[in-house]
Short mmCIF file of C-alpha atoms and ligand atoms in Angstrom, two decimals:
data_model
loop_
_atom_site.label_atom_id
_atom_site.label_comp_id
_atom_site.label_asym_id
_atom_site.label_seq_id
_atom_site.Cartn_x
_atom_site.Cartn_y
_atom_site.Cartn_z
CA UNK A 1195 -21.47 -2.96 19.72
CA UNK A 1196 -18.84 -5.19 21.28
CA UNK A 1197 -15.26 -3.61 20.71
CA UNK A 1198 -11.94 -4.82 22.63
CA UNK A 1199 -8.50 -4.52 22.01
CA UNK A 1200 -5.55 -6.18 21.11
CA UNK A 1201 -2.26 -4.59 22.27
CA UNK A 1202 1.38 -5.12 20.93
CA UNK A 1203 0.43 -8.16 18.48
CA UNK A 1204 3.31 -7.88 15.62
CA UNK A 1205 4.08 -4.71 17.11
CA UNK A 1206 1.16 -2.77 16.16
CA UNK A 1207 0.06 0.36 18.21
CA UNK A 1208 -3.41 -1.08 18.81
CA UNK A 1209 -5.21 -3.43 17.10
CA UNK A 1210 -9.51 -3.26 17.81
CA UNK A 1211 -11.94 -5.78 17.25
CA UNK A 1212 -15.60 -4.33 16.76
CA UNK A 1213 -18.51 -6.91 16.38
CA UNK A 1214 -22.27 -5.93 16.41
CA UNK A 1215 -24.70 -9.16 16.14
CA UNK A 1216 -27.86 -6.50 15.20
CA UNK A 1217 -25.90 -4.85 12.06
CA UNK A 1218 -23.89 -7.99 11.20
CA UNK A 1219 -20.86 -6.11 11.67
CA UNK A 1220 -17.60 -8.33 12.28
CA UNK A 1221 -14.26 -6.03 11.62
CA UNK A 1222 -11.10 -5.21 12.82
CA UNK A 1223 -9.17 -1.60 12.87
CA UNK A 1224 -5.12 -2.22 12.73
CA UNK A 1225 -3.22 1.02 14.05
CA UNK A 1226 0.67 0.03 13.13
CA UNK A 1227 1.97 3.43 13.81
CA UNK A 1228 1.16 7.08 14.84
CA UNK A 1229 4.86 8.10 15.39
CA UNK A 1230 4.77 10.70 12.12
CA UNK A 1231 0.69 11.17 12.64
CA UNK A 1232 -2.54 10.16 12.82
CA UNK A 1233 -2.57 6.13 11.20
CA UNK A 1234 -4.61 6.89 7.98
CA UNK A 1235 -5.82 3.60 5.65
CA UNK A 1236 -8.20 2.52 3.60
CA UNK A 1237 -11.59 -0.02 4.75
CA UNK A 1238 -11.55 -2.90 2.67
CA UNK A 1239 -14.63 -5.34 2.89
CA UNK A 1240 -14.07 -8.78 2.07
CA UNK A 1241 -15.33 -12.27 2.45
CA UNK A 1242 -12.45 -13.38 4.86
CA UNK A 1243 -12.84 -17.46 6.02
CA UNK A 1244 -12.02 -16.89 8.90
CA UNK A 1245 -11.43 -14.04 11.06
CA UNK A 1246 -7.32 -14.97 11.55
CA UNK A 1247 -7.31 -15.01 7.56
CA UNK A 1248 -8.77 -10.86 8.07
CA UNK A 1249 -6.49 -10.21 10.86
CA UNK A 1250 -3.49 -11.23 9.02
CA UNK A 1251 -4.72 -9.17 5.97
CA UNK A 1252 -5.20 -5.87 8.37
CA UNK A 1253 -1.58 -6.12 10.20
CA UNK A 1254 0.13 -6.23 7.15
CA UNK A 1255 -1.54 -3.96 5.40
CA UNK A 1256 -1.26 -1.10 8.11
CA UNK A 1257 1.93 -1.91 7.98
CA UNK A 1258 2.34 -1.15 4.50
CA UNK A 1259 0.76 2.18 4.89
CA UNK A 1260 3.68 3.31 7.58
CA UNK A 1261 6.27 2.68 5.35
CA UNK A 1262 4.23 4.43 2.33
CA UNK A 1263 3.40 7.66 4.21
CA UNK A 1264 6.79 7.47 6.18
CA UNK A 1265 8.75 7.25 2.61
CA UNK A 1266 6.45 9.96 1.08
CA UNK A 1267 7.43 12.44 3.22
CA UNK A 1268 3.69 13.15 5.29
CA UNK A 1269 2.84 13.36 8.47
CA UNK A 1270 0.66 10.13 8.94
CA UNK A 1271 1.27 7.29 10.38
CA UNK A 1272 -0.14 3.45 9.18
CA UNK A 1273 -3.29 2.09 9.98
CA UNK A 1274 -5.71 0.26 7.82
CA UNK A 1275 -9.55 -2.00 8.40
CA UNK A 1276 -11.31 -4.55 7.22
CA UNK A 1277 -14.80 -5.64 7.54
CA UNK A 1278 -15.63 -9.28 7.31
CA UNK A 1279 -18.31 -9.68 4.55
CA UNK A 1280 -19.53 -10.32 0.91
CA UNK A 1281 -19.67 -6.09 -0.49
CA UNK A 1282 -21.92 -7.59 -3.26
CA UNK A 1283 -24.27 -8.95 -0.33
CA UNK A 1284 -23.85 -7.56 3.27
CA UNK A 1285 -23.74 -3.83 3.09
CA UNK A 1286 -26.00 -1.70 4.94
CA UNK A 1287 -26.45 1.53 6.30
CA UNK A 1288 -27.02 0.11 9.94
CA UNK A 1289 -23.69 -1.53 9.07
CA UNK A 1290 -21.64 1.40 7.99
CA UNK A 1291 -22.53 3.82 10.46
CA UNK A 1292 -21.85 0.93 13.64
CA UNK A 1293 -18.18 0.28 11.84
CA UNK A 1294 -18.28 4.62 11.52
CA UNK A 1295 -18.77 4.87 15.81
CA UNK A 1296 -15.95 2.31 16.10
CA UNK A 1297 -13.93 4.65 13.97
CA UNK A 1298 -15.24 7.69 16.33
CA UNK A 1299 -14.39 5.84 19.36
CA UNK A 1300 -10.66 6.31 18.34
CA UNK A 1301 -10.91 10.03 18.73
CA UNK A 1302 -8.50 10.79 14.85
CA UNK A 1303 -5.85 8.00 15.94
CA UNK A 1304 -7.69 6.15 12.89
CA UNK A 1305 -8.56 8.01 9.72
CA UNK A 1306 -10.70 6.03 6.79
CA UNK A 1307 -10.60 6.26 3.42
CA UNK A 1308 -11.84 3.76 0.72
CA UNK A 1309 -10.40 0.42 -0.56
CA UNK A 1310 -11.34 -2.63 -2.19
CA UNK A 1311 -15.04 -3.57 -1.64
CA UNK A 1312 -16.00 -0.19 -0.49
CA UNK A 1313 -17.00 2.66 -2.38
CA UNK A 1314 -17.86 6.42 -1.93
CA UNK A 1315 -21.38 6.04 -0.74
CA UNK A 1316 -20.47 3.52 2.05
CA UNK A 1317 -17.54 6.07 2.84
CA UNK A 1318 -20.26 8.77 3.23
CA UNK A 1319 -22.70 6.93 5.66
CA UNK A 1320 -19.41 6.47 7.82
CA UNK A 1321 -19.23 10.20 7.50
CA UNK A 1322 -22.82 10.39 9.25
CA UNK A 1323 -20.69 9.20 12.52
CA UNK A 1324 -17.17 10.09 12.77
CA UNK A 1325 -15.43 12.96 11.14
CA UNK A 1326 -12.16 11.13 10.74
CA UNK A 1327 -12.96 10.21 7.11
CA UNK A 1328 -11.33 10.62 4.07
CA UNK A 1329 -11.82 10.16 0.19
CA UNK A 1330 -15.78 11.41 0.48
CA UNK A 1331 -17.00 13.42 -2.65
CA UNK A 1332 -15.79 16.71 -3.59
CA UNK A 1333 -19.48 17.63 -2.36
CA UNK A 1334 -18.57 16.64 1.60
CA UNK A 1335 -15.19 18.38 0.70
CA UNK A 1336 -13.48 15.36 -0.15
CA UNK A 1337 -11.08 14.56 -2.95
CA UNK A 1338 -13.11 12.13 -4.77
CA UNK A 1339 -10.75 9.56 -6.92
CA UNK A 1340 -7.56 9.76 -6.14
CA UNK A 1341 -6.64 7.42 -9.33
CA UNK A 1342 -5.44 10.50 -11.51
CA UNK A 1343 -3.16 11.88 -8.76
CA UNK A 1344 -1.78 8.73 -8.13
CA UNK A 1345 -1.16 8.05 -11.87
CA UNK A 1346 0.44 11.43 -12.07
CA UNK A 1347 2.69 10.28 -8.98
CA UNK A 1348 3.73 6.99 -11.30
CA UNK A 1349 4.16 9.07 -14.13
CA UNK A 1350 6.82 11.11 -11.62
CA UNK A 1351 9.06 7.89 -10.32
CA UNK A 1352 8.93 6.55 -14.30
CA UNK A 1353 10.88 9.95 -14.86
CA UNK A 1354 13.07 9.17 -12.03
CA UNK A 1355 13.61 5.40 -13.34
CA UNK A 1356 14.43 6.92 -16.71
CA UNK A 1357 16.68 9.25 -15.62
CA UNK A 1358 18.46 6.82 -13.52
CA UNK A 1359 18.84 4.42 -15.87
CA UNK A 1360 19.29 6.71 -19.40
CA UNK A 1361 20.50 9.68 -17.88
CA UNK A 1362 17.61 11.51 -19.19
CA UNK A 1363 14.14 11.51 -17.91
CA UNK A 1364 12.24 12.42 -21.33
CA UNK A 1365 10.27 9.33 -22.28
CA UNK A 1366 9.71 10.48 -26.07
CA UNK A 1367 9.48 7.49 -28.05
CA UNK A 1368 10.37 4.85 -25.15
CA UNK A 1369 8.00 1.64 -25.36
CA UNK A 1370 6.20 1.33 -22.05
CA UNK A 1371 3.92 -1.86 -21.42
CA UNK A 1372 0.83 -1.35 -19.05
CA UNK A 1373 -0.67 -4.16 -17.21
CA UNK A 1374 -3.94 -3.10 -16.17
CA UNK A 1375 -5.67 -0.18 -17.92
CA UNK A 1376 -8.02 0.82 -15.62
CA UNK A 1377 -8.26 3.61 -12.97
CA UNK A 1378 -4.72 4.10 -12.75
CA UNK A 1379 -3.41 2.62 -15.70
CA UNK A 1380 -6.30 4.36 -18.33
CA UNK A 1381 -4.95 8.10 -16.19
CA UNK A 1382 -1.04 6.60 -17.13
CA UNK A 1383 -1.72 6.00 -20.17
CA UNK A 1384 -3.03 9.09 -20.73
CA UNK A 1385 0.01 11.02 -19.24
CA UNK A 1386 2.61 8.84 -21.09
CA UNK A 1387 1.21 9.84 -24.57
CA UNK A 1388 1.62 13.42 -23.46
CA UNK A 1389 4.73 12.15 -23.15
CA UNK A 1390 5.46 10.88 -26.55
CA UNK A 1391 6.48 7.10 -25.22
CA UNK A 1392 4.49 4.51 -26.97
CA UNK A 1393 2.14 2.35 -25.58
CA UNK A 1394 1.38 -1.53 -25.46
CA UNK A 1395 -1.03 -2.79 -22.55
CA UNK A 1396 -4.06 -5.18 -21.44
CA UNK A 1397 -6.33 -5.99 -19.45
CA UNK A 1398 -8.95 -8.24 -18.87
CA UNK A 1399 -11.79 -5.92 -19.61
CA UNK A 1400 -12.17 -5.74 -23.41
CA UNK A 1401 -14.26 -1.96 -22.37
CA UNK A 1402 -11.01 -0.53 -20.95
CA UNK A 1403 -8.85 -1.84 -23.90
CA UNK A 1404 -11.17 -0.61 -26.41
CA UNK A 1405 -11.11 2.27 -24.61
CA UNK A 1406 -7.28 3.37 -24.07
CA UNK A 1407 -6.54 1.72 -27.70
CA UNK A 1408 -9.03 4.44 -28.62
CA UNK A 1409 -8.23 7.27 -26.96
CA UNK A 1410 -4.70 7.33 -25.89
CA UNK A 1411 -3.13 4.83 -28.94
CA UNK A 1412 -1.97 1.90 -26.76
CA UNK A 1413 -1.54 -1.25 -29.18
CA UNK A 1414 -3.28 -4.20 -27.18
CA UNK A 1415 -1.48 -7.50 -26.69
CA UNK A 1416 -3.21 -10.81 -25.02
CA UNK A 1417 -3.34 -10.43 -21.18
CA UNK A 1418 -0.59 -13.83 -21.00
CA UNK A 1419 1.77 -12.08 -23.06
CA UNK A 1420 2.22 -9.06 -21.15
CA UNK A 1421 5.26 -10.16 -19.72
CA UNK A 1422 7.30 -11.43 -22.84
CA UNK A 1423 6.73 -7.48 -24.84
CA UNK A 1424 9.99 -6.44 -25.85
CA UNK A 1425 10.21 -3.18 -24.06
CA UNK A 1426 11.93 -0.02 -22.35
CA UNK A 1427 9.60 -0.07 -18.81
CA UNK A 1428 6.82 -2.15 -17.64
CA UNK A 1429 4.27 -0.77 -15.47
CA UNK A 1430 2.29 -3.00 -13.83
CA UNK A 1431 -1.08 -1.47 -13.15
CA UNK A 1432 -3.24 -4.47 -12.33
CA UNK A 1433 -2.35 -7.05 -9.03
CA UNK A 1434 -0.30 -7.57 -6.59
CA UNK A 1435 2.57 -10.32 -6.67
CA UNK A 1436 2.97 -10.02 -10.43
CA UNK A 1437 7.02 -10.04 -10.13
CA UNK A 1438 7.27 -14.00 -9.25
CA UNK A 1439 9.32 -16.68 -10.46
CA UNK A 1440 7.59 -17.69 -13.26
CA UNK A 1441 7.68 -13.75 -14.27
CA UNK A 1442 11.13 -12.29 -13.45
CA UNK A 1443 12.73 -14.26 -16.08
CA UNK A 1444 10.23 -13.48 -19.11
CA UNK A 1445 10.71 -9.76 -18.77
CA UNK A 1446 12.11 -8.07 -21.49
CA UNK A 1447 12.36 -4.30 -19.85
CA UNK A 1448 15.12 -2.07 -18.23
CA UNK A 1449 12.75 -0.67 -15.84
CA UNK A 1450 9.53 -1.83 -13.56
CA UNK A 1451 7.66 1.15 -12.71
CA UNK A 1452 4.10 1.34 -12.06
CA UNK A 1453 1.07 1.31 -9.70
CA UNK A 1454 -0.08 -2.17 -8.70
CA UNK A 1455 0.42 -2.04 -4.56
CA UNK A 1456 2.60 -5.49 -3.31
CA UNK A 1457 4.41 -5.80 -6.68
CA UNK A 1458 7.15 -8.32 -4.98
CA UNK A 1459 5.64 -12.10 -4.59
CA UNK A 1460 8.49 -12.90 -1.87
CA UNK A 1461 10.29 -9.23 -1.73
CA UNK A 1462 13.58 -11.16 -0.14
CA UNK A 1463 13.71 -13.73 -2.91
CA UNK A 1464 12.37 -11.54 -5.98
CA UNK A 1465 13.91 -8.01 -5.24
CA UNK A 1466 17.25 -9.91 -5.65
CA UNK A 1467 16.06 -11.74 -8.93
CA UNK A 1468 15.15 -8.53 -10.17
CA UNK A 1469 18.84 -7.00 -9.72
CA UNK A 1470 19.93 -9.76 -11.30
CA UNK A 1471 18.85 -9.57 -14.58
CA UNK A 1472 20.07 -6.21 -14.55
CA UNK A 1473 16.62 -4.56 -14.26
CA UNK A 1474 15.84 -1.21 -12.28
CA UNK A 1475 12.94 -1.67 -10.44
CA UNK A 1476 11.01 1.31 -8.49
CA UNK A 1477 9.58 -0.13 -5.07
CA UNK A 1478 5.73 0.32 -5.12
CA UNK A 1479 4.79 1.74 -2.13
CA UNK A 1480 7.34 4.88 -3.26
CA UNK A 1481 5.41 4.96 -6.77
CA UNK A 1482 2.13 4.80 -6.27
CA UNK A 1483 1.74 7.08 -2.99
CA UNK A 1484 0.26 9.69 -4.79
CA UNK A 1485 -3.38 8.51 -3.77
CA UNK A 1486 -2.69 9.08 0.23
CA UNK A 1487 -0.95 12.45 -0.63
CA UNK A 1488 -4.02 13.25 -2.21
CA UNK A 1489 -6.40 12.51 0.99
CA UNK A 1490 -3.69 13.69 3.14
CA UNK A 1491 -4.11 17.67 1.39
CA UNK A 1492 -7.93 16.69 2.19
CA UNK A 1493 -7.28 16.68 5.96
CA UNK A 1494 -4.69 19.47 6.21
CA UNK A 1495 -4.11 22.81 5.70
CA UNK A 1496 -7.31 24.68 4.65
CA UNK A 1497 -9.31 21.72 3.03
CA UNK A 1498 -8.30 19.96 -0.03
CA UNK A 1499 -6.64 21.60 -3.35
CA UNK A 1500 -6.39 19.73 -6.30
CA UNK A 1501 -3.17 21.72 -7.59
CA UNK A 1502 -1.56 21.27 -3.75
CA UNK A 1503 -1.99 17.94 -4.06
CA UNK A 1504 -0.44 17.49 -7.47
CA UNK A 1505 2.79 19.43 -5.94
CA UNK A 1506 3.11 17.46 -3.55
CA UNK A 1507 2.74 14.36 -5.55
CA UNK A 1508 5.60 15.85 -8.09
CA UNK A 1509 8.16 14.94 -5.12
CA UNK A 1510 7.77 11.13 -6.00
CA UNK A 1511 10.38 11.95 -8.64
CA UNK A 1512 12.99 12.97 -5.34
CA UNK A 1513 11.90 10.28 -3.35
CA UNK A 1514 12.63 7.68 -6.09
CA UNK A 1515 15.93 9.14 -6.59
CA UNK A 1516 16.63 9.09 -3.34
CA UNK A 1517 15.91 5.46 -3.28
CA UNK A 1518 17.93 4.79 -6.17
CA UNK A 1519 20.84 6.35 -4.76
CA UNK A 1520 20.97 4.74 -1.53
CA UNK A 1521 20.32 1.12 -3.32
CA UNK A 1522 23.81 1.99 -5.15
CA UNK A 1523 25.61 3.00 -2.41
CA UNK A 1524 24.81 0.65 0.18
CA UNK A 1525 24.85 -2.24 -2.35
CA UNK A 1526 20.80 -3.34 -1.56
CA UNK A 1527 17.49 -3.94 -3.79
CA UNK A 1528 15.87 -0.72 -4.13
CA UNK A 1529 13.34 -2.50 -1.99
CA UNK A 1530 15.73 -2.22 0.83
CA UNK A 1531 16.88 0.94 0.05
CA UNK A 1532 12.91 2.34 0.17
CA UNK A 1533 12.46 0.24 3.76
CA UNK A 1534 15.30 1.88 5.36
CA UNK A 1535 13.97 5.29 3.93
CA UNK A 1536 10.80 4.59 5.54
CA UNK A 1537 12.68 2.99 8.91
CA UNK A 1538 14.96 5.74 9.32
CA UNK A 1539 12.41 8.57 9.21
CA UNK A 1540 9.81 6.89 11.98
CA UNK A 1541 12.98 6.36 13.80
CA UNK A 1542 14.12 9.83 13.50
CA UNK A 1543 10.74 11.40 14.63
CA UNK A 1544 10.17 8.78 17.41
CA UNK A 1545 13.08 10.50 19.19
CA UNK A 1546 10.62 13.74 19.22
CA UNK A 1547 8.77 11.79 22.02
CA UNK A 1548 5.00 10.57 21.36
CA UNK A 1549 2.09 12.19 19.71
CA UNK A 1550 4.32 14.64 18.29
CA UNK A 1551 1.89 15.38 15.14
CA UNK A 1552 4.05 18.40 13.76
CA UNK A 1553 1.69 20.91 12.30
CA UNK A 1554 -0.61 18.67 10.87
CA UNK A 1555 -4.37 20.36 11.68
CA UNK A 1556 -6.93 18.16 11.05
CA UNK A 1557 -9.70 20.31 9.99
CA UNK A 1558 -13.15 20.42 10.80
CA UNK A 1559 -16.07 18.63 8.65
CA UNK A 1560 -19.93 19.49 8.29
CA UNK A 1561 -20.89 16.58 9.65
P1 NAD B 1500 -8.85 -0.80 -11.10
O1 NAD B 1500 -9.66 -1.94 -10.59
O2 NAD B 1500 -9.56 0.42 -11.55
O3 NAD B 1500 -7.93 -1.28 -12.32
C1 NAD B 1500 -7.27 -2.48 -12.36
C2 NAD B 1500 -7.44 -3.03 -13.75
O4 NAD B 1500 -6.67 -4.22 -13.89
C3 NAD B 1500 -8.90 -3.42 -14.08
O5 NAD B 1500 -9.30 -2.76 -15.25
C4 NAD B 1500 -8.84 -4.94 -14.25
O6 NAD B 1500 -9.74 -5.41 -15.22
C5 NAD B 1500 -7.39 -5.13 -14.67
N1 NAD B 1500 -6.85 -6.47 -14.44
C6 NAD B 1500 -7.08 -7.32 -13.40
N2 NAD B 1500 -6.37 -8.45 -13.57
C7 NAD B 1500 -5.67 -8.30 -14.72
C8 NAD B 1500 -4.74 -9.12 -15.41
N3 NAD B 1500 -4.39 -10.32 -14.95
N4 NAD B 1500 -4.20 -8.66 -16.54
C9 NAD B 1500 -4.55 -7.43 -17.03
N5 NAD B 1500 -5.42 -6.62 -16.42
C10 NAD B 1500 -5.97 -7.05 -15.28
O7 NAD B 1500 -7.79 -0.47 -9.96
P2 NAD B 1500 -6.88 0.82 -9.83
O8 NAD B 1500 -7.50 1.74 -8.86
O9 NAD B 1500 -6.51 1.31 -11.19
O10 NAD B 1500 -5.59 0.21 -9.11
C11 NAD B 1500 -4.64 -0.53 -9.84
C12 NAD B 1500 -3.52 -0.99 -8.90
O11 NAD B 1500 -2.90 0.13 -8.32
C13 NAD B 1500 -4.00 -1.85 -7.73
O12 NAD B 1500 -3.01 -2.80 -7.42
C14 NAD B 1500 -4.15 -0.86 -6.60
O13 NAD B 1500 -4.01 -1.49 -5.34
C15 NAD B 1500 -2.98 0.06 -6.89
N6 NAD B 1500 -3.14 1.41 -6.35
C16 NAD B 1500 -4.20 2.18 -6.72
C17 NAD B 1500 -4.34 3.45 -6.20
C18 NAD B 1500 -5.48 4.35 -6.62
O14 NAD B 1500 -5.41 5.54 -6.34
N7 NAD B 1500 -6.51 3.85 -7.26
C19 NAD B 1500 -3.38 3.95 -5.29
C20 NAD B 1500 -2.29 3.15 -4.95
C21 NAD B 1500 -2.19 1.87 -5.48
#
């Protein structure tokens, strides 16, 4: 395997390129940041063009994950992969466990976990080779999905949005629209009727509407018309990019609150829109961290806890206040407001000098 590295491109820690002609492995490992801890991020295969197209993809989304774990309170820093290939077509073991010994070669300043185009068995022939892995199956220790923790972490920061904006967080009778009812949006849905709020969603799958029209009550409206439902908060729980210009000015909500990761088409342009029309909007990577402080209680402490992880996850509701509050007294988009949060802690913890990893204790795994 051919690996070499990168150093100080937009910033980032490291950046490694890993190529093996034998396995038809072609991918790239992005550390942004290991100021607050070890840079943990999911491996997403996809068929990039070209391998500028994957590298852009990898820098910005490691960068994403400092400013998720920094704002969430953990000790992790950013990092994220990508592997250059068709997941429907290119997978192999041989493949896996070479991209696994690039991971090992890293010694825990890279930790795994699953993302788009990668699933729990690929995650567990990486295991074969490097311990630094995350999101495996309960029966390697693991957390399995982390799509109900993370919907319980939405269901937190629509609390906070409610409060904020009603001055009461109860969400009895409020009309929330989903986009998206699957992994995370189906586990939403199911919390919110818990709740009392009603629900109104879509999604492109006719299984998954059937599904949460069935079980949890949501009344299904055509996937275009998602936008225009007259309604208290929108969750979008689908794609990125959703809040756009053709968007912004359809919605007929007080709040945007909900799981989908890059919510913001152009964050500088559309944060500001949002404002504008006098809607509260909860940044994303605040909202929807619950699924990293899930695989984060898998790699501390004494091995992973389903009810740890779910108190941790509860202080999404803090964090989003926090957010809120700074965004009204500095005068910024919340988006802002949840940067700085994000800026000032790495900042803050830099001055402890490098490598300062707190307490975190990565424990040990039967590999
Ligand atoms: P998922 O694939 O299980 O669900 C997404 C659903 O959206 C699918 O059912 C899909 O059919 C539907 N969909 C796609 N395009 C649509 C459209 N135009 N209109 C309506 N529905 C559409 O994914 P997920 O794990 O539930 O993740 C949802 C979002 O939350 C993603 O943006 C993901 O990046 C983000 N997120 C997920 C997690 C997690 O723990 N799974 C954590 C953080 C962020």
């Amino acid at each position: 395997m051919d690996i070499f590295e990168q150093v100080g491109r937009m910033k980032h820690e490291r950046v490694l390129f890993c190529s093996n002609n034998d396995v038809g492995l072609k991918a790239i490992i992005a550390v942004h940041s290991t100021v607050l801890g070890p840079a943990l991020g999911g491996v997403r295969m996809w068929p990039y063009n070209t391998t500028d197209e994957a590298l852009t993809d990898v820098l910005r989304l490691s960068r994403g994950m400092t400013y998720k774990a920094a704002a969430a309170g953990l000790n992790l820093g950013g990092g994220k992969a990508v592997i250059i290939g068709d997941p429907k077509k290119d997978k192999s073991e041989a493949l896996f466990r070479t991209f696994g010994r690039a991971i090992d070669s890293l010694g825990g300043l890279y930790i795994s976990a699953e993302d788009v185009g990668v699933d729990m068995e690929d995650m567990e022939l990486i295991l074969t080779e490097t311990r630094w892995v995350t999101g495996v199956s309960p029966a390697y220790g693991g957390s399995g999905d982390p799509s109900t923790v993370t919907a319980f972490g939405v269901l937190q920061g629509i609390k906070a949005a409610a409060r904020w904006r009603y001055g009461d967080r109860s969400l009895e009778g409020k009309r929330i629209a989903i986009q998206g009812l699957g992994s995370v949006g189906g586990y939403l849905a199911m919390y919110l009727k818990e709740k009392g709020a009603q629900l109104v969603g879509c999604d492109i799958d006719p299984e998954q509407e059937e599904h949460c029209a069935e079980a949890y009550g949501v009344e299904i409206v055509p996937t275009k018309e998602i936008f225009d439902v007259e309604c208290d908060i929108f969750a979008p729980c689908a794609l990125g990019a959703v809040l756009n210009d053709e968007t912004i000015p359809r919605l007929k909500c007080d709040i945007i609150a909900g799981a989908a990761n890059n919510q913001l088409a152009v964050p500088r342009r559309h944060g500001p829109a949002i404002d504008e029309r006098g809607i509260l909007y909860a940044p994303d990577f605040v909202i929807n961290a619950g699924g990293l402080i899930n695989v984060y209680n898998e790699i501390t402490g004494s091995g992973y806890n389903r009810e740890r992880a779910l108190r941790l996850t509860r202080g999404i509701y803090l964090n989003m206040m926090r957010v809120f509050e700074i965004s009204k007294t500095e005068g910024v988009p919340t988006y802002v407001a949840a940067n700085r949060v994000a800026e000032e802690r790495v900042a803050n913890v830099n001055k402890l000098g490098a490598t300062h990893w707190g307490r975190l204790v990565m424990r040990q795994r039967p590999v």
